[in-house]
Amino acid sequence: MLDTIKNFLSTTGISQLFSQSNWWQYLAMYVIIGALFYLAIVKKFEPLLLLPIAFGMLLANLPGANLIHLDFFFDTYYINVEDGKIIGTLSYEMTKFIDAVKTAFPDINIISLTDTGVKIDISALTSQQLEQFKIIFKENLGEYAKLTNNYAVQIKLSTIVREVINNGGLVDILYLGVKLGIYPSLIFLGVGAMTDFSPLIANPKSLLMGAGAQLGVFVAFFFALLLGFSPMEASSIGIIGGADGPTAILVTKTLAPHLLGAIAIAAYSYMALIPIIQPPFMRLLTTESERKIKMVNLRPVSKTEKVIFPIIVTMLVVFIVPDAAPLVGFLMLGNLFNVCGVTERLSKTAQNELCNIVTIFLGVSVGATANAENFLKLQTIFIIVLGLCAFIVSTCGGLITGKIMCKLTGGKINPLIGSAGVSAVPMAARVSQDEGRKADPSNFLLMHAMGPNVAGVIGSAVAAGVFLSFFR
Amino acid sequence: MNSFLSISPDNYGENIIETLGFGKTVAFGGMMVLIGMLTVFAVLVLIWGCLTLFRVLFHDVQSKKTVKVETEPVVAEPVEIVSQTDDEELIAVISAAVAAAESENDGLKFRVVSFRRL
């Protein structure tokens, strides 16, 4: 009887929590999760995303729940090296492959085991030997893995999906939507259906402010490199400055999936904090008289322009930056549903049910990646600081572009609308409106600020495409 | 992709400041800032060019064709006296409604003659 009670007690979450050496990290995580709940529920900061993210984090940090197995999504789960031995679920296949290579090329040292994994060096092979090497790889590991252009072993997505379906739980399956890049595109479909590009079409000059406001993305990338992050990690950190959650998630899941939790939380938290972060810099970089500038009414936009716009933008962007296709393509498809006038049902579904369902899946699964071991690290603090710098520099980039345009147009453009170029629709545009009204209560900048605001969405998707095309 | 500024793709997943040194990292990062910003500006400037063409092709031509139509005057009703804050909110709402109506009516001209509080 006593043994039964003891066994039961040892299976409880409390027992498992305090049996771990890092139990204090879990307690610290509960404090952070509590703060996120407070921001979402009481302060109403981006509650639609912060709430599921915070709950996902809670689920991931309850010992014994085992709702997500992040290992499944990393190559090291399948092939890894520990104390000079190959371990992981594909260790048998990898060993077989190494033996076959040694037999085929007894005099050449192609494969070595290092602390970071199995290292392949093909520099000593002739082109004919290289072809033979590839055949050996295909025969032994081809079903599960592939060779990258740099001859690194990369686990195939089909292997990961198989593992998740065979051994994973609900959150693992939901996380596949992030891993496969499905959710960010579907969210962009909904965003596109909800976005009115008329202010941008009516005042295309505002595109420049959307471009200027991407400065923070690249500046944060630069400083992340100097702080010791790899170019792939630095890209994921920099993209926080784009103030676009789905874009940040798409880049991070592709280039630095181990940072996903920290980057998603930083991106959404800063987006929610835009009304606090931006105004001091808006006032610092503009004069009272500039803030009082009233802009002339925008011209009306015809339906033909609205319908052709998403088609042309998709073609233009994807022709130049093909890697931006999953974001820009779906953003513009959603917008086309909305403006064409013949797909009202599709537009409503994209805006409401689909977007809401995907938001729940995305929030919970991204939150679940932030467990105590992954999240409570020095690099998370760097990410949060660099993310904030990216936001501030992006805001300043948009404002400076706005100021230049103000001078060039002889004072016809209020530079305050430049800060809306950081994306974060429509929060950043509202901040421009509020600051304009503080300077002159009869000044209404909302519609004008929507131009750079939606231009920022396109700009950040292009910036993401640049990183993906360089580092993927 | 081949090596870029003597940084090979093998280094993209590594701490390059440790392996390649400060100078090369600064050069690499600076070049990325330049290339990234130029690409973003280039793409958005191209879209700007297209939108300027839109104006010439679709808006200016249609504006010439459009016959000026004005809506029937609505009987004006006395407007309640409201606070300054409400006024500001009201003006913002009306401006947004007018902009939306303008964009939805394919360049159709109209004149707002009265507002009625419901």
XYZ file of C-alpha atoms in Angstrom:
590
model
C 0.000 0.000 0.000
C 2.777 2.401 1.023
C 4.747 1.464 -2.093
C 1.709 2.215 -4.265
C 1.362 5.648 -2.701
C 5.097 6.254 -3.089
C 4.938 5.200 -6.752
C 1.988 7.463 -7.329
C 3.712 10.394 -5.642
C 6.831 9.896 -7.732
C 4.764 10.213 -10.904
C 3.290 13.572 -9.901
C 4.477 16.744 -11.567
C 5.587 18.253 -8.244
C 7.859 15.293 -7.543
C 9.298 15.424 -11.052
C 9.809 19.179 -10.769
C 11.841 19.065 -7.573
C 13.771 15.960 -8.579
C 15.402 18.014 -11.334
C 18.513 20.069 -10.681
C 17.148 23.008 -12.686
C 13.839 23.220 -10.798
C 14.427 26.924 -10.139
C 14.424 27.548 -13.884
C 10.893 26.180 -14.053
C 9.807 28.507 -11.252
C 11.392 31.448 -13.098
C 9.489 30.409 -16.215
C 6.202 30.490 -14.256
C 6.955 34.112 -13.313
C 7.614 35.004 -16.982
C 4.461 33.143 -18.081
C 2.482 35.010 -15.403
C 3.807 38.314 -16.763
C 2.721 37.338 -20.282
C -0.761 36.393 -19.025
C -0.938 39.778 -17.292
C 0.092 41.643 -20.459
C -2.410 39.706 -22.569
C -5.445 39.673 -20.267
C -5.143 42.793 -18.126
C -3.195 45.118 -20.434
C -4.804 43.635 -23.594
C -1.439 43.622 -25.426
C -1.877 41.459 -28.552
C -4.076 39.054 -26.518
C -5.040 36.925 -29.529
C -1.457 35.760 -29.815
C 0.164 36.402 -26.452
C -2.475 34.363 -24.616
C -2.071 31.127 -26.635
C 1.717 31.627 -26.616
C 1.739 32.030 -22.820
C -0.484 28.961 -22.379
C 1.711 26.962 -24.755
C 4.697 27.955 -22.609
C 2.841 26.852 -19.493
C 2.073 23.436 -21.016
C 5.704 23.016 -22.070
C 6.946 23.821 -18.566
C 4.732 21.451 -16.595
C 7.032 18.535 -15.692
C 5.753 15.147 -16.767
C 3.236 16.514 -19.278
C 5.603 15.754 -22.204
C 3.310 17.507 -24.637
C 6.054 18.490 -27.045
C 9.224 16.649 -28.016
C 11.405 19.294 -29.583
C 14.127 16.718 -30.194
C 12.039 15.253 -33.016
C 12.516 18.440 -35.000
C 16.316 18.624 -34.813
C 18.853 16.651 -36.828
C 20.760 15.750 -33.657
C 17.860 13.547 -32.497
C 18.451 11.281 -35.481
C 22.247 11.430 -35.789
C 24.565 12.725 -33.105
C 28.023 12.079 -31.759
C 28.731 11.563 -28.079
C 32.106 10.454 -26.694
C 33.226 9.524 -30.215
C 30.213 7.266 -30.811
C 27.290 7.772 -33.138
C 23.982 7.898 -31.296
C 20.390 8.749 -32.260
C 17.608 6.872 -34.007
C 19.521 6.669 -37.304
C 22.817 5.584 -35.704
C 22.574 2.099 -37.289
C 22.050 3.510 -40.790
C 24.811 6.100 -40.305
C 27.285 3.480 -39.092
C 26.431 1.309 -42.099
C 27.015 4.292 -44.395
C 30.399 5.091 -42.821
C 31.496 1.457 -43.143
C 30.461 1.417 -46.820
C 32.415 4.646 -47.476
C 35.505 3.255 -45.749
C 35.296 0.088 -47.840
C 34.865 2.027 -51.100
C 37.604 4.599 -50.356
C 40.032 2.885 -47.970
C 42.842 5.415 -48.560
C 40.854 8.629 -48.214
C 39.621 10.041 -44.924
C 36.201 11.435 -45.900
C 34.209 11.117 -42.692
C 35.282 12.168 -39.222
C 33.386 12.305 -35.930
C 33.584 15.662 -34.152
C 31.885 17.234 -31.141
C 29.364 18.898 -33.450
C 28.493 15.680 -35.309
C 29.546 13.753 -38.379
C 31.765 15.855 -40.616
C 32.087 15.021 -44.308
C 35.035 16.336 -46.328
C 34.843 15.527 -50.025
C 37.704 17.790 -51.137
C 40.026 14.820 -51.839
C 37.531 13.043 -54.127
C 37.597 13.147 -57.909
C 34.320 13.848 -59.694
C 33.896 10.143 -60.446
C 34.543 9.208 -56.806
C 32.113 11.902 -55.718
C 29.356 10.330 -57.802
C 30.161 6.963 -56.199
C 30.047 8.603 -52.748
C 26.602 10.009 -53.494
C 25.331 6.592 -54.566
C 26.594 5.046 -51.307
C 24.847 7.794 -49.330
C 21.596 7.249 -51.228
C 21.705 3.489 -50.699
C 22.329 3.691 -46.970
C 20.759 6.928 -45.768
C 18.823 8.241 -48.756
C 15.461 7.176 -47.357
C 15.906 9.292 -44.222
C 18.342 12.073 -44.996
C 19.842 14.170 -47.782
C 23.160 15.840 -48.456
C 23.113 19.636 -48.515
C 25.135 21.671 -51.021
C 27.908 21.844 -48.396
C 27.846 18.059 -47.911
C 26.268 18.162 -44.486
C 23.736 15.470 -43.583
C 20.244 16.928 -43.255
C 17.305 14.900 -42.036
C 14.416 14.844 -44.506
C 11.141 16.427 -43.451
C 9.405 13.153 -44.308
C 11.537 11.428 -41.631
C 10.558 14.060 -39.061
C 6.871 13.809 -39.976
C 7.034 10.018 -39.707
C 8.654 10.220 -36.268
C 6.104 12.769 -35.040
C 3.151 10.724 -36.255
C 4.532 7.499 -34.782
C 5.726 8.818 -31.441
C 4.498 12.412 -31.047
C 1.595 14.017 -29.211
C -0.923 16.727 -30.033
C 1.453 19.691 -29.701
C 4.117 17.893 -31.761
C 1.589 17.478 -34.539
C 0.504 21.122 -34.247
C 4.146 22.184 -34.352
C 4.524 20.467 -37.730
C 2.561 23.434 -39.123
C 5.386 25.715 -37.969
C 8.161 23.357 -39.054
C 6.683 22.989 -42.532
C 6.059 26.750 -42.805
C 2.284 26.353 -43.168
C 0.973 28.677 -40.422
C 2.837 31.897 -41.334
C 1.542 31.698 -44.898
C -2.042 30.998 -43.767
C -1.900 33.885 -41.289
C -0.699 36.124 -44.116
C -3.681 34.936 -46.189
C -5.963 36.246 -43.439
C -3.937 39.450 -43.006
C -4.146 40.071 -46.755
C -7.914 39.595 -46.706
C -8.190 42.102 -43.846
C -5.823 44.699 -45.340
C -6.930 47.623 -47.453
C -4.093 48.633 -49.770
C -5.979 51.686 -51.096
C -3.932 54.235 -49.089
C -0.760 52.722 -50.554
C -2.123 52.664 -54.110
C -3.330 56.261 -53.734
C 0.015 57.442 -52.341
C 2.731 55.078 -53.637
C 5.477 57.359 -52.282
C 4.707 55.863 -48.885
C 6.427 52.666 -50.075
C 9.743 54.418 -49.448
C 8.895 54.841 -45.773
C 8.009 51.131 -45.607
C 11.453 50.409 -47.062
C 13.276 52.856 -44.752
C 11.650 51.227 -41.751
C 13.439 47.937 -42.502
C 16.741 49.513 -41.424
C 16.432 48.019 -37.936
C 16.218 44.508 -39.399
C 19.659 44.731 -40.965
C 21.264 46.814 -38.217
C 20.143 44.263 -35.597
C 21.534 41.512 -37.857
C 24.885 43.340 -37.871
C 25.048 43.710 -34.088
C 23.881 40.138 -33.532
C 26.894 38.981 -35.576
C 29.173 41.060 -33.363
C 27.626 39.506 -30.248
C 28.636 36.071 -31.469
C 25.466 34.816 -33.131
C 25.858 32.904 -36.391
C 24.621 34.595 -39.609
C 21.568 32.288 -39.584
C 20.720 33.174 -35.980
C 21.443 36.865 -36.595
C 18.972 36.872 -39.508
C 16.244 35.460 -37.270
C 16.979 38.064 -34.602
C 17.139 40.934 -37.097
C 13.778 40.103 -38.601
C 12.125 40.971 -35.247
C 12.624 44.589 -36.427
C 10.189 43.879 -39.245
C 7.464 43.901 -36.564
C 5.733 41.049 -38.284
C 5.128 37.880 -36.252
C 4.503 35.384 -39.084
C 7.544 36.669 -41.006
C 9.754 36.312 -37.926
C 8.440 32.785 -37.351
C 8.994 31.719 -40.961
C 12.590 32.970 -41.017
C 13.399 31.532 -37.595
C 11.885 28.107 -38.192
C 13.997 27.876 -41.346
C 17.298 29.334 -40.158
C 17.434 28.997 -36.364
C 14.589 26.796 -35.073
C 16.237 26.502 -31.633
C 15.574 30.230 -31.075
C 11.922 30.110 -32.144
C 10.364 30.494 -28.702
C 12.455 33.516 -27.677
C 12.119 35.249 -31.045
C 8.349 34.748 -31.332
C 7.794 36.034 -27.814
C 10.077 39.038 -28.382
C 8.422 39.858 -31.726
C 4.844 39.710 -30.442
C 5.650 41.462 -27.168
C 7.311 44.391 -28.940
C 4.468 44.604 -31.463
C 2.112 44.928 -28.514
C 4.358 47.540 -26.912
C 4.538 49.760 -30.008
C 2.410 52.515 -28.391
C 5.030 52.706 -25.632
C 8.210 52.174 -27.675
C 7.606 54.464 -30.649
C 6.290 57.833 -29.344
C 9.488 59.036 -27.577
C 11.508 58.521 -30.755
C 8.771 60.094 -32.878
C 8.910 63.225 -30.757
C 12.709 63.169 -30.642
C 13.167 63.030 -34.406
C 10.434 65.453 -35.484
C 9.810 69.112 -34.762
C 6.518 70.493 -33.470
C 5.832 72.168 -36.814
C 6.502 68.916 -38.712
C 4.091 67.016 -36.488
C 1.412 69.609 -37.233
C 1.607 69.140 -41.006
C -1.796 68.272 -42.438
C -1.773 66.023 -45.448
C -4.182 66.416 -48.362
C -6.935 63.850 -48.833
C -5.979 60.702 -50.706
C -7.395 60.205 -54.178
C -10.076 57.565 -54.647
C -8.795 54.192 -55.858
C -10.684 52.283 -58.555
C -11.612 48.626 -58.256
C -9.463 47.828 -61.297
C -6.381 49.186 -59.496
C -7.230 47.236 -56.357
C -7.604 43.965 -58.301
C -4.469 44.355 -60.394
C -2.325 45.468 -57.418
C -2.002 42.074 -55.651
C -1.298 40.264 -58.904
C 1.409 42.694 -60.029
C 3.037 42.893 -56.575
C 3.193 39.097 -56.283
C 4.853 38.786 -59.682
C 7.284 41.653 -59.070
C 8.385 40.567 -55.608
C 8.679 36.876 -56.417
C 10.584 37.544 -59.654
C 13.193 39.469 -57.646
C 13.137 37.650 -54.278
C 11.656 34.169 -54.869
C 12.089 33.234 -51.200
C 9.488 35.845 -50.243
C 6.822 33.876 -52.169
C 5.273 32.009 -49.194
C 4.585 35.337 -47.460
C 3.906 37.838 -50.238
C 2.066 35.277 -52.375
C -0.423 34.409 -49.640
C -0.740 38.020 -48.458
C -1.729 39.075 -51.946
C -3.990 36.057 -52.525
C -5.946 36.989 -49.389
C -6.155 40.581 -50.587
C -7.371 39.469 -54.021
C -10.132 37.416 -52.348
C -11.221 40.605 -50.607
C -11.124 43.083 -53.474
C -12.183 41.066 -56.502
C -15.822 41.048 -55.375
C -16.588 37.473 -56.459
C -15.037 35.463 -53.603
C -16.732 36.983 -50.601
C -17.082 33.615 -48.838
C -13.393 32.816 -49.254
C -12.448 36.275 -48.032
C -14.620 35.917 -44.927
C -13.202 32.474 -44.180
C -9.617 33.709 -44.572
C -10.304 36.713 -42.343
C -12.184 34.884 -39.610
C -12.364 31.122 -39.113
C -9.156 30.128 -40.881
C -7.100 32.956 -39.400
C -8.457 32.278 -35.895
C -7.846 28.533 -36.055
C -4.311 28.986 -37.344
C -3.649 31.658 -34.696
C -4.549 29.180 -31.940
C -2.361 26.430 -33.430
C 0.524 28.810 -34.058
C 0.380 30.453 -30.637
C 0.205 27.222 -28.649
C 2.869 25.390 -30.625
C 5.306 28.325 -30.707
C 4.806 28.929 -26.975
C 5.454 25.253 -26.311
C 8.950 25.558 -27.778
C 9.950 27.905 -24.938
C 10.771 25.419 -22.221
C 13.002 26.297 -19.298
C 16.144 24.698 -20.771
C 15.806 26.512 -24.091
C 14.498 29.840 -22.873
C 16.465 30.733 -19.760
C 19.791 31.441 -21.410
C 21.985 34.482 -21.809
C 21.242 34.479 -25.535
C 17.523 35.012 -24.798
C 18.433 38.281 -23.061
C 20.559 39.256 -26.084
C 17.646 38.411 -28.378
C 15.251 40.541 -26.343
C 17.681 43.497 -26.247
C 18.572 43.197 -29.942
C 14.874 42.868 -30.829
C 14.138 46.097 -28.990
C 17.047 47.836 -30.764
C 15.733 46.519 -34.097
C 12.302 48.018 -33.371
C 13.761 51.372 -32.366
C 16.124 51.605 -35.346
C 13.284 50.590 -37.711
C 11.094 53.305 -36.215
C 13.903 55.848 -36.650
C 14.592 54.607 -40.209
C 10.953 55.195 -41.152
C 10.908 58.610 -39.468
C 14.127 59.745 -41.160
C 12.785 58.631 -44.552
C 9.598 60.542 -43.719
C 11.617 63.649 -42.840
C 13.585 63.459 -46.096
C 10.341 63.090 -48.047
C 8.851 65.982 -46.101
C 11.741 68.214 -47.193
C 11.652 66.973 -50.803
C 7.904 67.560 -51.156
C 8.080 71.007 -49.611
C 6.360 70.017 -46.378
C 3.465 68.048 -47.863
C 4.266 64.843 -45.960
C 4.014 64.600 -42.193
C 7.132 62.622 -41.120
C 5.164 61.001 -38.295
C 3.638 58.562 -40.792
C 7.155 57.187 -41.456
C 7.211 55.339 -38.149
C 4.174 53.338 -39.318
C 6.476 51.704 -41.880
C 7.487 49.128 -39.271
C 4.516 46.968 -40.268
C 2.512 45.895 -37.150
C -0.778 46.724 -38.894
C -2.705 48.756 -37.797
C -1.153 49.531 -34.397
C 1.780 51.560 -35.808
C -0.576 53.648 -37.974
C -2.719 54.373 -34.912
C 0.355 55.583 -33.035
C 1.125 58.005 -35.900
C -2.477 59.218 -35.766
C -2.318 59.732 -31.990
C 0.979 61.635 -32.120
C -0.334 63.824 -34.954
C -3.444 64.637 -32.946
C -1.395 65.466 -29.878
C 0.408 68.127 -31.921
C -2.768 69.395 -33.557
C -6.148 67.957 -32.515
C -7.561 68.600 -35.974
C -4.826 66.537 -37.678
C -5.963 63.118 -38.954
C -3.126 60.978 -40.241
C -4.639 57.492 -39.896
C -5.415 56.870 -43.578
C -2.090 58.411 -44.647
C -0.166 56.269 -42.134
C -1.850 53.110 -43.437
C 0.179 53.529 -46.669
C 3.628 53.072 -45.085
C 2.092 50.597 -42.647
C 1.046 48.110 -45.352
C 4.221 48.933 -47.327
C 6.102 47.760 -44.214
C 4.384 44.361 -44.464
C 5.675 43.962 -48.014
C 9.087 45.394 -47.021
C 9.574 42.991 -44.124
C 8.561 40.042 -46.335
C 11.208 41.137 -48.858
C 13.810 41.487 -46.066
C 12.903 37.960 -44.944
C 13.318 36.769 -48.533
C 16.799 38.343 -48.651
C 17.893 36.434 -45.524
C 16.380 33.177 -46.733
C 17.988 33.440 -50.158
C 21.424 34.074 -48.599
C 21.483 31.649 -45.712
C 19.060 28.804 -46.367
C 25.555 29.764 -52.927
C 29.356 30.187 -53.137
C 31.482 32.018 -50.618
C 30.465 35.593 -49.971
C 33.147 38.028 -48.771
C 35.366 34.993 -48.075
C 32.721 33.528 -45.791
C 31.688 30.140 -47.072
C 28.220 28.666 -46.537
C 29.856 26.292 -44.030
C 30.220 29.288 -41.713
C 26.597 30.442 -41.905
C 25.666 28.307 -38.912
C 28.763 29.250 -36.884
C 29.906 32.089 -34.662
C 31.861 33.866 -37.413
C 33.460 36.448 -35.163
C 35.248 33.571 -33.422
C 36.299 31.713 -36.573
C 36.977 34.604 -38.946
C 37.795 37.539 -36.704
C 36.326 40.987 -36.055
C 37.362 42.675 -39.318
C 35.837 40.117 -41.650
C 32.682 39.933 -39.540
C 32.223 43.723 -39.709
C 32.835 43.689 -43.475
C 30.380 40.830 -43.936
C 27.709 42.387 -41.699
C 28.121 45.827 -43.293
C 27.804 44.375 -46.760
C 24.652 42.493 -45.737
C 23.130 45.729 -44.367
C 23.887 47.423 -47.688
C 22.672 44.591 -49.917
C 19.560 44.010 -47.797
C 18.496 47.653 -47.713
C 19.220 48.116 -51.416
C 17.138 45.052 -52.296
C 14.205 46.193 -50.147
C 14.353 49.703 -51.647
C 14.724 48.321 -55.189
C 11.666 46.080 -54.885
C 9.506 48.763 -53.284
C 10.636 51.423 -55.780
C 9.631 49.053 -58.589
C 6.194 48.669 -56.995
C 6.045 52.473 -56.714
C 6.747 52.695 -60.454
C 3.946 50.226 -61.171
C 1.513 52.146 -58.967
C 2.379 55.383 -60.747
C 1.541 53.597 -63.997
C -1.725 52.422 -62.405
C -2.657 56.036 -61.805
C -2.016 56.969 -65.405
C -3.682 53.880 -66.869
C -6.668 53.387 -64.622
C -7.360 56.438 -62.512
C -6.698 59.433 -64.779
C -8.403 57.783 -67.767
C -11.430 56.753 -65.700
C -11.671 60.162 -64.059
C -12.087 61.787 -67.473
C -14.858 59.330 -68.361
C -16.705 59.575 -65.084
C -19.728 61.816 -65.183
C -20.007 63.971 -62.160
C -22.778 62.547 -60.055
C -23.895 64.039 -56.807
C -26.021 62.284 -54.276
C -29.455 63.582 -53.412
C -29.270 66.007 -50.552
C -30.337 64.409 -47.303
C -32.542 66.473 -45.053
C -30.281 68.050 -42.501
C -31.045 67.482 -38.864
C -29.751 69.490 -35.952
C -26.526 68.055 -34.556
C -26.313 67.609 -30.815
C -23.674 69.577 -28.991
C -21.039 67.111 -27.898
C -17.739 67.353 -26.093
C -14.465 68.214 -27.849
C -13.187 64.628 -27.464
C -16.333 63.210 -29.069
C -15.976 65.719 -31.920
C -12.451 64.538 -32.639
C -13.522 60.945 -32.641
C -16.488 61.807 -34.864
C -14.276 63.610 -37.375
C -11.908 60.633 -37.501
C -14.812 58.221 -38.085
C -16.355 60.452 -40.770
C -12.982 60.939 -42.546
C -12.473 57.164 -42.596
C -16.033 56.589 -43.892
C -15.589 59.179 -46.647
C -12.239 57.672 -47.681
C -13.781 54.189 -47.727
C -16.790 55.386 -49.760
C -14.486 57.148 -52.212
C -12.354 54.091 -52.755
C -15.317 51.751 -53.127
C -17.125 53.802 -55.760
C -14.614 53.711 -58.576
C -13.976 57.419 -58.701
C -17.681 58.320 -58.454
C -17.996 61.908 -57.203
C -20.271 62.605 -54.275
C -20.893 65.316 -51.740
C -21.651 64.788 -48.059
C -24.378 67.218 -47.124
C -25.256 66.238 -43.610
C -24.478 63.987 -40.694
C -27.042 62.577 -38.351
C -26.288 61.101 -34.926
C -28.132 57.781 -34.423
